[in-house]
């Protein structure tokens, strides 16, 4: 059987990390489809290659001096090549590509950024193929265009097309061959490069896994497991051995971010098991993300997470619930400002709209509020910046109806104010609104209530 295996930027930051990756690939013959990110930071003061390429794109577009940034980029890849004793002639194409990027592409703006950023992954995949060949493996670099990974959408927020899966399915791979594929980007029907919005290499790995019809996608990162809570909030939280696709999606909503939530979609469609593993401890079992029908919960909740990138708009008006078309008016206003809302819990006289504030600016908030006040004429209206969402998620919640009640009780007993409760329609999640100052304490309180009897080995 064949596996897809993806390595993130921290796993490919320098020569020693690269060596760990090559050993992982060669340790199992099933690891024959390799997806790579661009080299990440080597230490806290370092820069990711992607950030260097953004700087390169900007400087070259403005006709400023690019010699230093070119040298820095060449050195990042060349240092890794030298670690494996690649010859200058082997490395020549990578060096020349870096130097010639401004000549190879004359586009501007987001098109230019996408083209330059994508080369972080492209050059790294080329380098990985060369290194595997040096180590005696039959490895081949495969560009997304050759693979048939066709995308639509904006240059910095690409969307995969269904035809890509057909193209990948018919791509020929020999029994003893390792394919090395750059993550993060695809090509449009016109042949232009377009990058995925975020977590791009995770998305590529998932797409490729579905396309080739593999059953296991190993995603190597710098942690050994997905944990039941943020280790920065809870000391030595329980490691999650298995979780479902939809549990991961629900938790990712509140910054439970080990695996990109968008990347799960192709895996769900292809019923691919995802195994999150640690490059530095490859023998650790990691966390498996699996289909719901293969999962048997042993605990009421699987995890708890929080995010403070939300704001809320509170509206009060008597008999608000009896006004026909009120929601339609609100949605039309949101449409005019190109704003999506996250949730809209309501009462007979009250309505709260929750927004992801990453799509908002101060000017847009003021204009939005003025428009709503003029259109709906509420008796009271308040914009709430001090808002955090806590997500509790678990397939076991469906089997234990008292889970939400227990959660609220534990919070109130610890003096944590609850501003909003929203039970998910799937009955495997609940969303709780709190103040930002209480968020970490809320996560710790919920975790202690449900996991305090677990052993932390």
CSV table of C-alpha atoms in Angstrom, one decimal:
chain,number,residue,atom,x,y,z
A,1,UNK,CA,0.0,0.0,0.0
A,2,UNK,CA,1.0,3.6,-0.6
A,3,UNK,CA,1.0,6.4,1.9
A,4,UNK,CA,1.1,10.2,1.5
A,5,UNK,CA,3.5,11.8,3.9
A,6,UNK,CA,3.8,15.6,4.4
A,7,UNK,CA,6.5,17.5,6.2
A,8,UNK,CA,6.1,21.0,7.6
A,9,UNK,CA,8.5,23.9,7.6
A,10,UNK,CA,10.0,23.2,11.0
A,11,UNK,CA,10.8,19.7,9.8
A,12,UNK,CA,12.7,21.0,6.9
A,13,UNK,CA,14.4,24.1,8.3
A,14,UNK,CA,18.0,22.9,8.1
A,15,UNK,CA,20.3,20.0,7.3
A,16,UNK,CA,19.9,18.0,10.5
A,17,UNK,CA,16.1,18.2,10.3
A,18,UNK,CA,16.2,17.3,6.6
A,19,UNK,CA,18.2,14.2,7.6
A,20,UNK,CA,15.5,13.1,10.0
A,21,UNK,CA,12.9,13.5,7.2
A,22,UNK,CA,14.9,11.4,4.8
A,23,UNK,CA,15.3,8.7,7.4
A,24,UNK,CA,11.5,8.7,8.0
A,25,UNK,CA,10.8,8.4,4.3
A,26,UNK,CA,13.3,5.6,3.8
A,27,UNK,CA,12.2,3.7,6.9
A,28,UNK,CA,8.9,2.6,5.2
A,29,UNK,CA,8.6,1.7,1.6
A,30,UNK,CA,4.9,2.7,1.7
A,31,UNK,CA,6.0,6.3,2.0
A,32,UNK,CA,6.2,7.0,-1.7
A,33,UNK,CA,4.3,10.3,-2.1
A,34,UNK,CA,6.0,13.1,-0.3
A,35,UNK,CA,4.6,16.6,0.1
A,36,UNK,CA,6.9,19.4,1.4
A,37,UNK,CA,6.5,22.9,2.8
A,38,UNK,CA,9.1,25.6,2.4
A,39,UNK,CA,11.9,25.7,5.0
A,40,UNK,CA,10.8,27.2,8.3
A,41,UNK,CA,12.5,29.0,11.1
A,42,UNK,CA,15.8,27.5,12.4
A,43,UNK,CA,15.4,29.4,15.6
A,44,UNK,CA,13.2,32.1,17.2
A,45,UNK,CA,15.2,34.9,15.5
A,46,UNK,CA,15.2,33.4,12.1
A,47,UNK,CA,12.9,34.1,9.1
A,48,UNK,CA,10.7,31.6,7.2
A,49,UNK,CA,11.7,31.2,3.6
A,50,UNK,CA,8.1,32.2,2.7
A,51,UNK,CA,8.6,35.5,4.4
A,52,UNK,CA,11.9,36.0,2.6
A,53,UNK,CA,10.2,35.4,-0.7
A,54,UNK,CA,7.5,37.9,0.1
A,55,UNK,CA,10.2,40.5,0.8
A,56,UNK,CA,11.9,39.5,-2.5
A,57,UNK,CA,8.7,39.9,-4.5
A,58,UNK,CA,8.1,43.4,-3.0
A,59,UNK,CA,11.6,44.7,-3.4
A,60,UNK,CA,11.9,43.5,-7.0
A,61,UNK,CA,8.5,45.0,-7.9
A,62,UNK,CA,9.7,48.3,-6.6
A,63,UNK,CA,13.0,48.0,-8.5
A,64,UNK,CA,15.0,48.2,-5.3
A,65,UNK,CA,18.2,46.4,-4.5
A,66,UNK,CA,17.6,42.6,-4.4
A,67,UNK,CA,21.2,41.3,-4.1
A,68,UNK,CA,21.1,40.7,-0.4
A,69,UNK,CA,17.8,38.9,-0.4
A,70,UNK,CA,18.9,36.8,-3.3
A,71,UNK,CA,22.0,35.8,-1.4
A,72,UNK,CA,20.0,35.0,1.8
A,73,UNK,CA,17.6,32.8,-0.1
A,74,UNK,CA,20.3,30.9,-2.0
A,75,UNK,CA,22.2,30.3,1.3
A,76,UNK,CA,19.1,28.8,2.9
A,77,UNK,CA,18.8,26.1,0.3
A,78,UNK,CA,22.6,25.8,-0.4
A,79,UNK,CA,23.4,25.1,3.3
A,80,UNK,CA,21.0,22.1,3.2
A,81,UNK,CA,22.5,20.9,-0.1
A,82,UNK,CA,26.0,21.2,1.3
A,83,UNK,CA,25.0,19.2,4.4
A,84,UNK,CA,24.3,16.3,2.1
A,85,UNK,CA,27.3,17.0,-0.1
A,86,UNK,CA,25.4,17.8,-3.2
A,87,UNK,CA,27.7,19.1,-6.0
A,88,UNK,CA,27.4,22.7,-7.3
A,89,UNK,CA,26.2,21.3,-10.6
A,90,UNK,CA,23.3,19.5,-8.9
A,91,UNK,CA,22.4,22.7,-7.0
A,92,UNK,CA,22.8,24.9,-10.1
A,93,UNK,CA,19.1,24.9,-11.2
A,94,UNK,CA,17.9,25.9,-7.7
A,95,UNK,CA,20.4,28.7,-7.5
A,96,UNK,CA,19.6,30.1,-11.0
A,97,UNK,CA,15.8,29.9,-10.4
A,98,UNK,CA,16.1,32.0,-7.2
A,99,UNK,CA,18.2,34.6,-9.1
A,100,UNK,CA,16.0,34.7,-12.1
A,101,UNK,CA,12.6,34.9,-10.4
A,102,UNK,CA,12.1,38.6,-11.2
A,103,UNK,CA,12.9,37.8,-14.9
A,104,UNK,CA,10.7,34.8,-15.0
A,105,UNK,CA,7.6,36.6,-13.8
A,106,UNK,CA,6.6,40.2,-14.5
A,107,UNK,CA,3.2,40.3,-12.9
A,108,UNK,CA,2.4,42.5,-10.0
A,109,UNK,CA,0.4,42.6,-6.8
A,110,UNK,CA,-1.1,39.4,-5.5
A,111,UNK,CA,-0.2,37.5,-8.6
A,112,UNK,CA,3.4,38.3,-8.1
A,113,UNK,CA,3.3,37.4,-4.4
A,114,UNK,CA,1.7,34.0,-5.2
A,115,UNK,CA,4.3,33.2,-7.8
A,116,UNK,CA,7.2,34.1,-5.5
A,117,UNK,CA,5.8,32.4,-2.4
A,118,UNK,CA,5.0,29.2,-4.2
A,119,UNK,CA,8.7,28.8,-5.0
A,120,UNK,CA,9.5,28.2,-1.4
A,121,UNK,CA,7.8,24.9,-1.7
A,122,UNK,CA,8.8,24.3,-5.3
A,123,UNK,CA,12.5,24.7,-4.7
A,124,UNK,CA,12.3,22.6,-1.6
A,125,UNK,CA,10.7,19.8,-3.4
A,126,UNK,CA,13.3,20.0,-6.1
A,127,UNK,CA,16.0,19.9,-3.4
A,128,UNK,CA,14.4,17.0,-1.5
A,129,UNK,CA,14.3,14.9,-4.8
A,130,UNK,CA,18.0,15.6,-5.4
A,131,UNK,CA,18.9,14.6,-1.8
A,132,UNK,CA,16.9,11.4,-1.9
A,133,UNK,CA,18.6,10.5,-5.2
A,134,UNK,CA,22.0,11.2,-3.5
A,135,UNK,CA,20.9,8.8,-0.8
A,136,UNK,CA,20.3,6.1,-3.4
A,137,UNK,CA,16.5,6.5,-3.8
A,138,UNK,CA,14.6,6.6,-7.1
A,139,UNK,CA,13.0,10.0,-6.4
A,140,UNK,CA,11.3,12.3,-8.8
A,141,UNK,CA,10.2,16.0,-8.4
A,142,UNK,CA,6.6,16.5,-9.7
A,143,UNK,CA,5.3,20.0,-10.2
A,144,UNK,CA,1.6,20.6,-9.5
A,145,UNK,CA,1.1,21.4,-13.2
A,146,UNK,CA,2.5,18.0,-14.2
A,147,UNK,CA,0.3,16.3,-11.6
A,148,UNK,CA,-2.7,18.1,-12.9
A,149,UNK,CA,-3.5,20.0,-9.7
A,150,UNK,CA,-5.9,22.6,-11.2
A,151,UNK,CA,-7.3,25.4,-9.1
A,152,UNK,CA,-9.7,28.3,-9.4
A,153,UNK,CA,-10.2,31.5,-7.4
A,154,UNK,CA,-7.9,34.3,-6.4
A,155,UNK,CA,-4.1,34.0,-6.6
A,156,UNK,CA,-3.8,33.9,-2.8
A,157,UNK,CA,-6.9,31.9,-2.0
A,158,UNK,CA,-7.1,29.1,-4.5
A,159,UNK,CA,-9.8,26.4,-4.6
A,160,UNK,CA,-9.2,22.9,-5.9
A,161,UNK,CA,-11.3,21.7,-8.8
A,162,UNK,CA,-12.9,18.2,-9.1
A,163,UNK,CA,-10.9,17.5,-12.3
A,164,UNK,CA,-7.7,17.6,-10.3
A,165,UNK,CA,-8.7,14.4,-8.6
A,166,UNK,CA,-9.3,12.7,-11.9
A,167,UNK,CA,-5.9,13.9,-13.1
A,168,UNK,CA,-4.1,12.7,-10.0
A,169,UNK,CA,-5.9,9.3,-10.2
A,170,UNK,CA,-4.5,8.7,-13.6
A,171,UNK,CA,-1.0,9.9,-12.8
A,172,UNK,CA,1.5,7.1,-13.3
A,173,UNK,CA,3.8,6.1,-10.4
A,174,UNK,CA,6.3,3.2,-10.5
A,175,UNK,CA,6.5,0.6,-7.7
A,176,UNK,CA,10.0,1.7,-6.6
A,177,UNK,CA,9.6,5.4,-7.2
A,178,UNK,CA,9.2,8.3,-4.6
A,179,UNK,CA,7.3,11.3,-5.9
A,180,UNK,CA,8.2,14.6,-4.2
A,181,UNK,CA,5.5,17.2,-4.6
A,182,UNK,CA,5.6,20.9,-3.5
A,183,UNK,CA,2.7,21.9,-1.2
A,184,UNK,CA,0.8,25.2,-1.0
A,185,UNK,CA,-0.1,25.8,-4.6
A,186,UNK,CA,-1.7,24.7,-7.8
A,187,UNK,CA,-2.1,26.1,-11.3
A,188,UNK,CA,-5.1,27.7,-13.0
A,189,UNK,CA,-6.3,26.6,-16.4
A,190,UNK,CA,-4.2,29.4,-17.9
A,191,UNK,CA,-1.1,28.0,-16.2
A,192,UNK,CA,-0.8,30.7,-13.6
A,193,UNK,CA,0.3,29.8,-10.1
A,194,UNK,CA,-2.2,30.3,-7.2
A,195,UNK,CA,-1.6,29.5,-3.6
A,196,UNK,CA,-4.0,28.2,-1.0
A,197,UNK,CA,-5.1,30.7,1.7
A,198,UNK,CA,-3.4,29.1,4.7
A,199,UNK,CA,-2.1,25.7,5.8
A,200,UNK,CA,-1.4,25.2,2.1
A,201,UNK,CA,0.9,22.2,2.3
A,202,UNK,CA,-1.6,20.4,4.6
A,203,UNK,CA,-4.3,21.0,2.0
A,204,UNK,CA,-2.0,19.7,-0.8
A,205,UNK,CA,-1.3,16.6,1.1
A,206,UNK,CA,-5.0,15.9,1.7
A,207,UNK,CA,-5.8,16.6,-2.0
A,208,UNK,CA,-3.1,14.2,-3.2
A,209,UNK,CA,-4.1,11.5,-0.7
A,210,UNK,CA,-7.7,11.6,-2.0
A,211,UNK,CA,-6.6,11.8,-5.6
A,212,UNK,CA,-4.3,8.7,-5.4
A,213,UNK,CA,-6.9,6.9,-3.3
A,214,UNK,CA,-4.5,6.1,-0.4
A,215,UNK,CA,-5.9,5.1,3.0
A,216,UNK,CA,-3.3,6.8,5.2
A,217,UNK,CA,-2.0,10.4,5.1
A,218,UNK,CA,0.9,11.0,7.6
A,219,UNK,CA,1.3,14.6,8.5
A,220,UNK,CA,4.6,15.2,10.3
A,221,UNK,CA,4.9,18.3,12.4
A,222,UNK,CA,6.8,19.3,15.6
A,223,UNK,CA,4.4,17.8,18.2
A,224,UNK,CA,3.8,14.1,19.0
A,225,UNK,CA,0.0,14.4,19.4
A,226,UNK,CA,-3.0,16.6,19.2
A,227,UNK,CA,-3.8,17.3,22.9
A,228,UNK,CA,-7.2,17.7,24.7
A,229,UNK,CA,-6.3,21.3,25.6
A,230,UNK,CA,-3.6,23.8,24.8
A,231,UNK,CA,-0.4,22.8,26.7
A,232,UNK,CA,0.2,26.6,27.3
A,233,UNK,CA,-3.0,26.7,29.3
A,234,UNK,CA,-3.1,23.2,30.9
A,235,UNK,CA,0.0,21.4,32.2
A,236,UNK,CA,0.6,18.1,30.4
A,237,UNK,CA,-2.9,17.7,28.9
A,238,UNK,CA,-4.1,14.3,27.7
A,239,UNK,CA,-2.9,13.2,24.3
A,240,UNK,CA,-5.7,12.4,21.9
A,241,UNK,CA,-5.1,9.0,20.3
A,242,UNK,CA,-8.1,9.1,17.9
A,243,UNK,CA,-10.6,11.7,17.0
A,244,UNK,CA,-13.1,12.1,14.2
A,245,UNK,CA,-13.0,14.5,11.2
A,246,UNK,CA,-15.9,16.5,12.6
A,247,UNK,CA,-14.3,16.8,16.0
A,248,UNK,CA,-11.2,18.2,14.4
A,249,UNK,CA,-13.3,20.6,12.4
A,250,UNK,CA,-15.2,21.8,15.4
A,251,UNK,CA,-12.1,22.3,17.6
A,252,UNK,CA,-10.2,24.0,14.8
A,253,UNK,CA,-12.9,26.7,14.7
A,254,UNK,CA,-11.5,28.0,18.0
A,255,UNK,CA,-7.8,27.9,17.1
A,256,UNK,CA,-7.2,24.2,17.9
A,257,UNK,CA,-4.5,24.4,15.2
A,258,UNK,CA,-2.3,21.4,14.8
A,259,UNK,CA,-3.8,20.4,11.5
A,260,UNK,CA,-5.4,22.8,9.1
A,261,UNK,CA,-9.2,22.5,9.3
A,262,UNK,CA,-9.7,23.2,5.6
A,263,UNK,CA,-7.3,20.4,4.7
A,264,UNK,CA,-9.6,17.9,6.3
A,265,UNK,CA,-12.3,18.3,3.6
A,266,UNK,CA,-10.5,16.3,0.8
A,267,UNK,CA,-9.6,13.7,3.4
A,268,UNK,CA,-13.3,13.4,4.4
A,269,UNK,CA,-14.3,13.1,0.8
A,270,UNK,CA,-11.8,10.4,0.2
A,271,UNK,CA,-12.3,8.7,3.6
A,272,UNK,CA,-8.5,9.0,4.3
A,273,UNK,CA,-7.2,8.5,7.8
A,274,UNK,CA,-4.9,11.3,8.9
A,275,UNK,CA,-2.1,10.5,11.3
A,276,UNK,CA,-0.5,13.6,12.9
A,277,UNK,CA,3.1,12.7,13.9
A,278,UNK,CA,6.3,14.2,15.2
A,279,UNK,CA,9.3,14.5,12.9
A,280,UNK,CA,11.6,14.5,16.0
A,281,UNK,CA,9.9,11.4,17.6
A,282,UNK,CA,8.7,9.5,14.5
A,283,UNK,CA,8.0,6.3,16.5
A,284,UNK,CA,5.4,8.0,18.7
A,285,UNK,CA,1.9,6.9,17.6
A,286,UNK,CA,0.6,10.4,17.2
A,287,UNK,CA,-3.1,11.2,16.7
A,288,UNK,CA,-5.3,9.6,14.1
A,289,UNK,CA,-8.2,11.5,12.6
A,290,UNK,CA,-10.7,9.1,11.3
A,291,UNK,CA,-14.2,8.7,9.9
A,292,UNK,CA,-17.1,8.9,12.4
A,293,UNK,CA,-18.3,5.3,11.6
A,294,UNK,CA,-14.9,3.9,12.8
A,295,UNK,CA,-15.0,5.8,16.1
A,296,UNK,CA,-16.1,4.7,19.6
A,297,UNK,CA,-15.9,7.4,22.2
A,298,UNK,CA,-14.5,6.5,25.6
A,299,UNK,CA,-14.9,10.0,27.1
A,300,UNK,CA,-17.7,12.7,27.1
A,301,UNK,CA,-15.5,15.3,25.4
A,302,UNK,CA,-12.4,14.9,23.2
A,303,UNK,CA,-11.1,18.4,23.6
A,304,UNK,CA,-11.6,22.0,24.7
A,305,UNK,CA,-10.2,25.1,22.9
A,306,UNK,CA,-10.6,28.9,22.9
A,307,UNK,CA,-10.2,31.8,20.5
A,308,UNK,CA,-10.4,35.5,21.1
A,309,UNK,CA,-10.6,36.7,17.5
A,310,UNK,CA,-14.4,37.3,17.8
A,311,UNK,CA,-16.5,40.3,18.4
A,312,UNK,CA,-20.3,40.6,19.0
A,313,UNK,CA,-23.1,43.0,18.2
A,314,UNK,CA,-26.0,43.0,20.7
A,315,UNK,CA,-29.4,44.3,19.6
A,316,UNK,CA,-32.5,44.8,21.8
A,317,UNK,CA,-35.9,45.7,20.7
A,318,UNK,CA,-39.3,44.8,22.1
A,319,UNK,CA,-41.2,42.2,19.9
A,320,UNK,CA,-38.1,41.7,17.8
A,321,UNK,CA,-39.1,38.1,17.3
A,322,UNK,CA,-42.4,39.1,15.6
A,323,UNK,CA,-40.8,41.2,12.9
A,324,UNK,CA,-41.0,39.4,9.6
A,325,UNK,CA,-37.9,40.0,7.4
A,326,UNK,CA,-35.6,41.4,10.1
A,327,UNK,CA,-33.0,38.7,9.5
A,328,UNK,CA,-33.2,39.3,5.8
A,329,UNK,CA,-32.5,43.0,6.4
A,330,UNK,CA,-29.5,42.2,8.5
A,331,UNK,CA,-28.1,39.8,5.9
A,332,UNK,CA,-28.5,42.4,3.2
A,333,UNK,CA,-26.4,44.8,5.3
A,334,UNK,CA,-23.7,42.2,5.8
A,335,UNK,CA,-23.7,41.5,2.1
A,336,UNK,CA,-23.1,45.2,1.3
A,337,UNK,CA,-20.1,45.3,3.6
A,338,UNK,CA,-18.8,41.9,2.4
A,339,UNK,CA,-19.0,40.5,6.0
A,340,UNK,CA,-20.0,37.1,7.1
A,341,UNK,CA,-21.3,36.3,10.5
A,342,UNK,CA,-20.5,33.3,12.6
A,343,UNK,CA,-23.5,32.9,14.9
A,344,UNK,CA,-26.8,34.6,15.7
A,345,UNK,CA,-28.3,33.5,19.0
A,346,UNK,CA,-31.6,35.2,19.7
A,347,UNK,CA,-34.4,35.7,22.3
A,348,UNK,CA,-37.8,37.2,22.0
A,349,UNK,CA,-36.5,40.8,22.3
A,350,UNK,CA,-32.7,40.3,21.9
A,351,UNK,CA,-30.3,39.3,19.2
A,352,UNK,CA,-26.5,38.8,19.3
A,353,UNK,CA,-24.5,38.5,16.1
A,354,UNK,CA,-21.0,37.1,16.5
A,355,UNK,CA,-18.3,38.0,13.9
A,356,UNK,CA,-14.8,36.9,13.2
A,357,UNK,CA,-13.1,40.2,13.7
A,358,UNK,CA,-10.2,39.3,11.4
A,359,UNK,CA,-12.4,40.5,8.5
A,360,UNK,CA,-13.2,43.8,10.2
A,361,UNK,CA,-11.6,47.2,10.5
A,362,UNK,CA,-12.6,50.0,12.9
A,363,UNK,CA,-14.0,52.0,10.0
A,364,UNK,CA,-16.1,49.1,8.8
A,365,UNK,CA,-17.4,48.4,12.3
A,366,UNK,CA,-18.5,52.1,12.6
A,367,UNK,CA,-20.2,52.1,9.2
A,368,UNK,CA,-21.9,48.7,9.8
A,369,UNK,CA,-23.3,49.8,13.2
A,370,UNK,CA,-24.6,53.1,11.8
A,371,UNK,CA,-26.3,51.2,8.9
A,372,UNK,CA,-27.9,48.7,11.3
A,373,UNK,CA,-29.1,51.5,13.6
A,374,UNK,CA,-30.7,53.4,10.8
A,375,UNK,CA,-32.3,50.4,9.2
A,376,UNK,CA,-33.5,48.4,12.2
A,377,UNK,CA,-33.9,51.3,14.8
A,378,UNK,CA,-33.1,49.1,17.8
A,379,UNK,CA,-34.0,50.2,21.4
A,380,UNK,CA,-30.5,49.4,22.4
A,381,UNK,CA,-27.3,48.4,20.5
A,382,UNK,CA,-23.8,47.5,21.8
A,383,UNK,CA,-20.7,46.5,20.0
A,384,UNK,CA,-18.8,44.0,22.2
A,385,UNK,CA,-15.0,43.7,21.7
A,386,UNK,CA,-14.4,41.7,24.9
A,387,UNK,CA,-15.5,38.4,23.5
A,388,UNK,CA,-13.9,34.9,23.6
A,389,UNK,CA,-15.4,31.7,22.3
A,390,UNK,CA,-14.8,28.4,24.1
A,391,UNK,CA,-15.5,25.2,22.2
A,392,UNK,CA,-16.1,21.9,23.9
A,393,UNK,CA,-16.2,19.0,21.4
A,394,UNK,CA,-16.7,15.3,21.6
A,395,UNK,CA,-18.6,12.5,19.9
A,396,UNK,CA,-19.3,11.3,23.5
A,397,UNK,CA,-21.4,14.3,24.2
A,398,UNK,CA,-24.2,12.7,22.1
A,399,UNK,CA,-24.2,9.8,24.6
A,400,UNK,CA,-24.1,12.0,27.7
A,401,UNK,CA,-26.8,14.8,27.5
A,402,UNK,CA,-25.6,16.4,30.8
A,403,UNK,CA,-22.2,17.4,29.4
A,404,UNK,CA,-23.2,21.0,28.6
A,405,UNK,CA,-25.0,21.4,32.0
A,406,UNK,CA,-21.9,20.1,33.8
A,407,UNK,CA,-19.7,22.5,31.8
A,408,UNK,CA,-21.8,25.6,32.7
A,409,UNK,CA,-22.0,24.5,36.3
A,410,UNK,CA,-18.2,24.1,36.6
A,411,UNK,CA,-17.7,27.6,35.1
A,412,UNK,CA,-20.2,29.4,37.3
A,413,UNK,CA,-18.9,27.6,40.5
A,414,UNK,CA,-15.5,29.1,39.6
A,415,UNK,CA,-16.9,32.6,39.1
A,416,UNK,CA,-16.6,32.6,35.3
A,417,UNK,CA,-19.3,34.6,33.6
A,418,UNK,CA,-21.0,32.9,30.7
A,419,UNK,CA,-22.4,35.3,28.1
A,420,UNK,CA,-23.6,32.9,25.5
A,421,UNK,CA,-24.3,29.1,25.1
A,422,UNK,CA,-24.9,27.5,21.7
A,423,UNK,CA,-25.3,23.8,21.3
A,424,UNK,CA,-24.2,22.5,17.9
A,425,UNK,CA,-26.8,20.9,15.7
A,426,UNK,CA,-24.7,17.7,15.5
A,427,UNK,CA,-24.9,17.5,19.3
A,428,UNK,CA,-21.1,16.8,19.5
A,429,UNK,CA,-20.1,20.4,20.3
A,430,UNK,CA,-21.1,23.4,22.4
A,431,UNK,CA,-19.9,27.0,22.1
A,432,UNK,CA,-19.6,29.2,25.1
A,433,UNK,CA,-19.0,32.9,25.1
A,434,UNK,CA,-16.9,34.5,27.9
A,435,UNK,CA,-14.8,37.6,28.5
A,436,UNK,CA,-11.3,37.5,27.3
A,437,UNK,CA,-9.8,37.7,30.8
A,438,UNK,CA,-11.6,34.5,31.8
A,439,UNK,CA,-10.8,32.5,28.7
A,440,UNK,CA,-7.7,30.6,29.9
A,441,UNK,CA,-9.2,29.9,33.3
A,442,UNK,CA,-12.4,28.7,31.6
A,443,UNK,CA,-10.4,26.2,29.4
A,444,UNK,CA,-8.5,24.9,32.5
A,445,UNK,CA,-11.7,24.6,34.5
A,446,UNK,CA,-13.5,22.6,31.8
A,447,UNK,CA,-10.5,20.4,31.3
A,448,UNK,CA,-10.1,19.7,35.0
A,449,UNK,CA,-13.7,18.8,35.3
A,450,UNK,CA,-13.7,16.2,32.5
A,451,UNK,CA,-10.1,15.0,32.6
A,452,UNK,CA,-8.8,15.3,36.2
A,453,UNK,CA,-9.0,11.6,36.7
A,454,UNK,CA,-6.9,10.8,33.7
A,455,UNK,CA,-3.2,9.7,34.3
A,456,UNK,CA,-0.6,12.0,32.8
A,457,UNK,CA,2.2,9.5,32.0
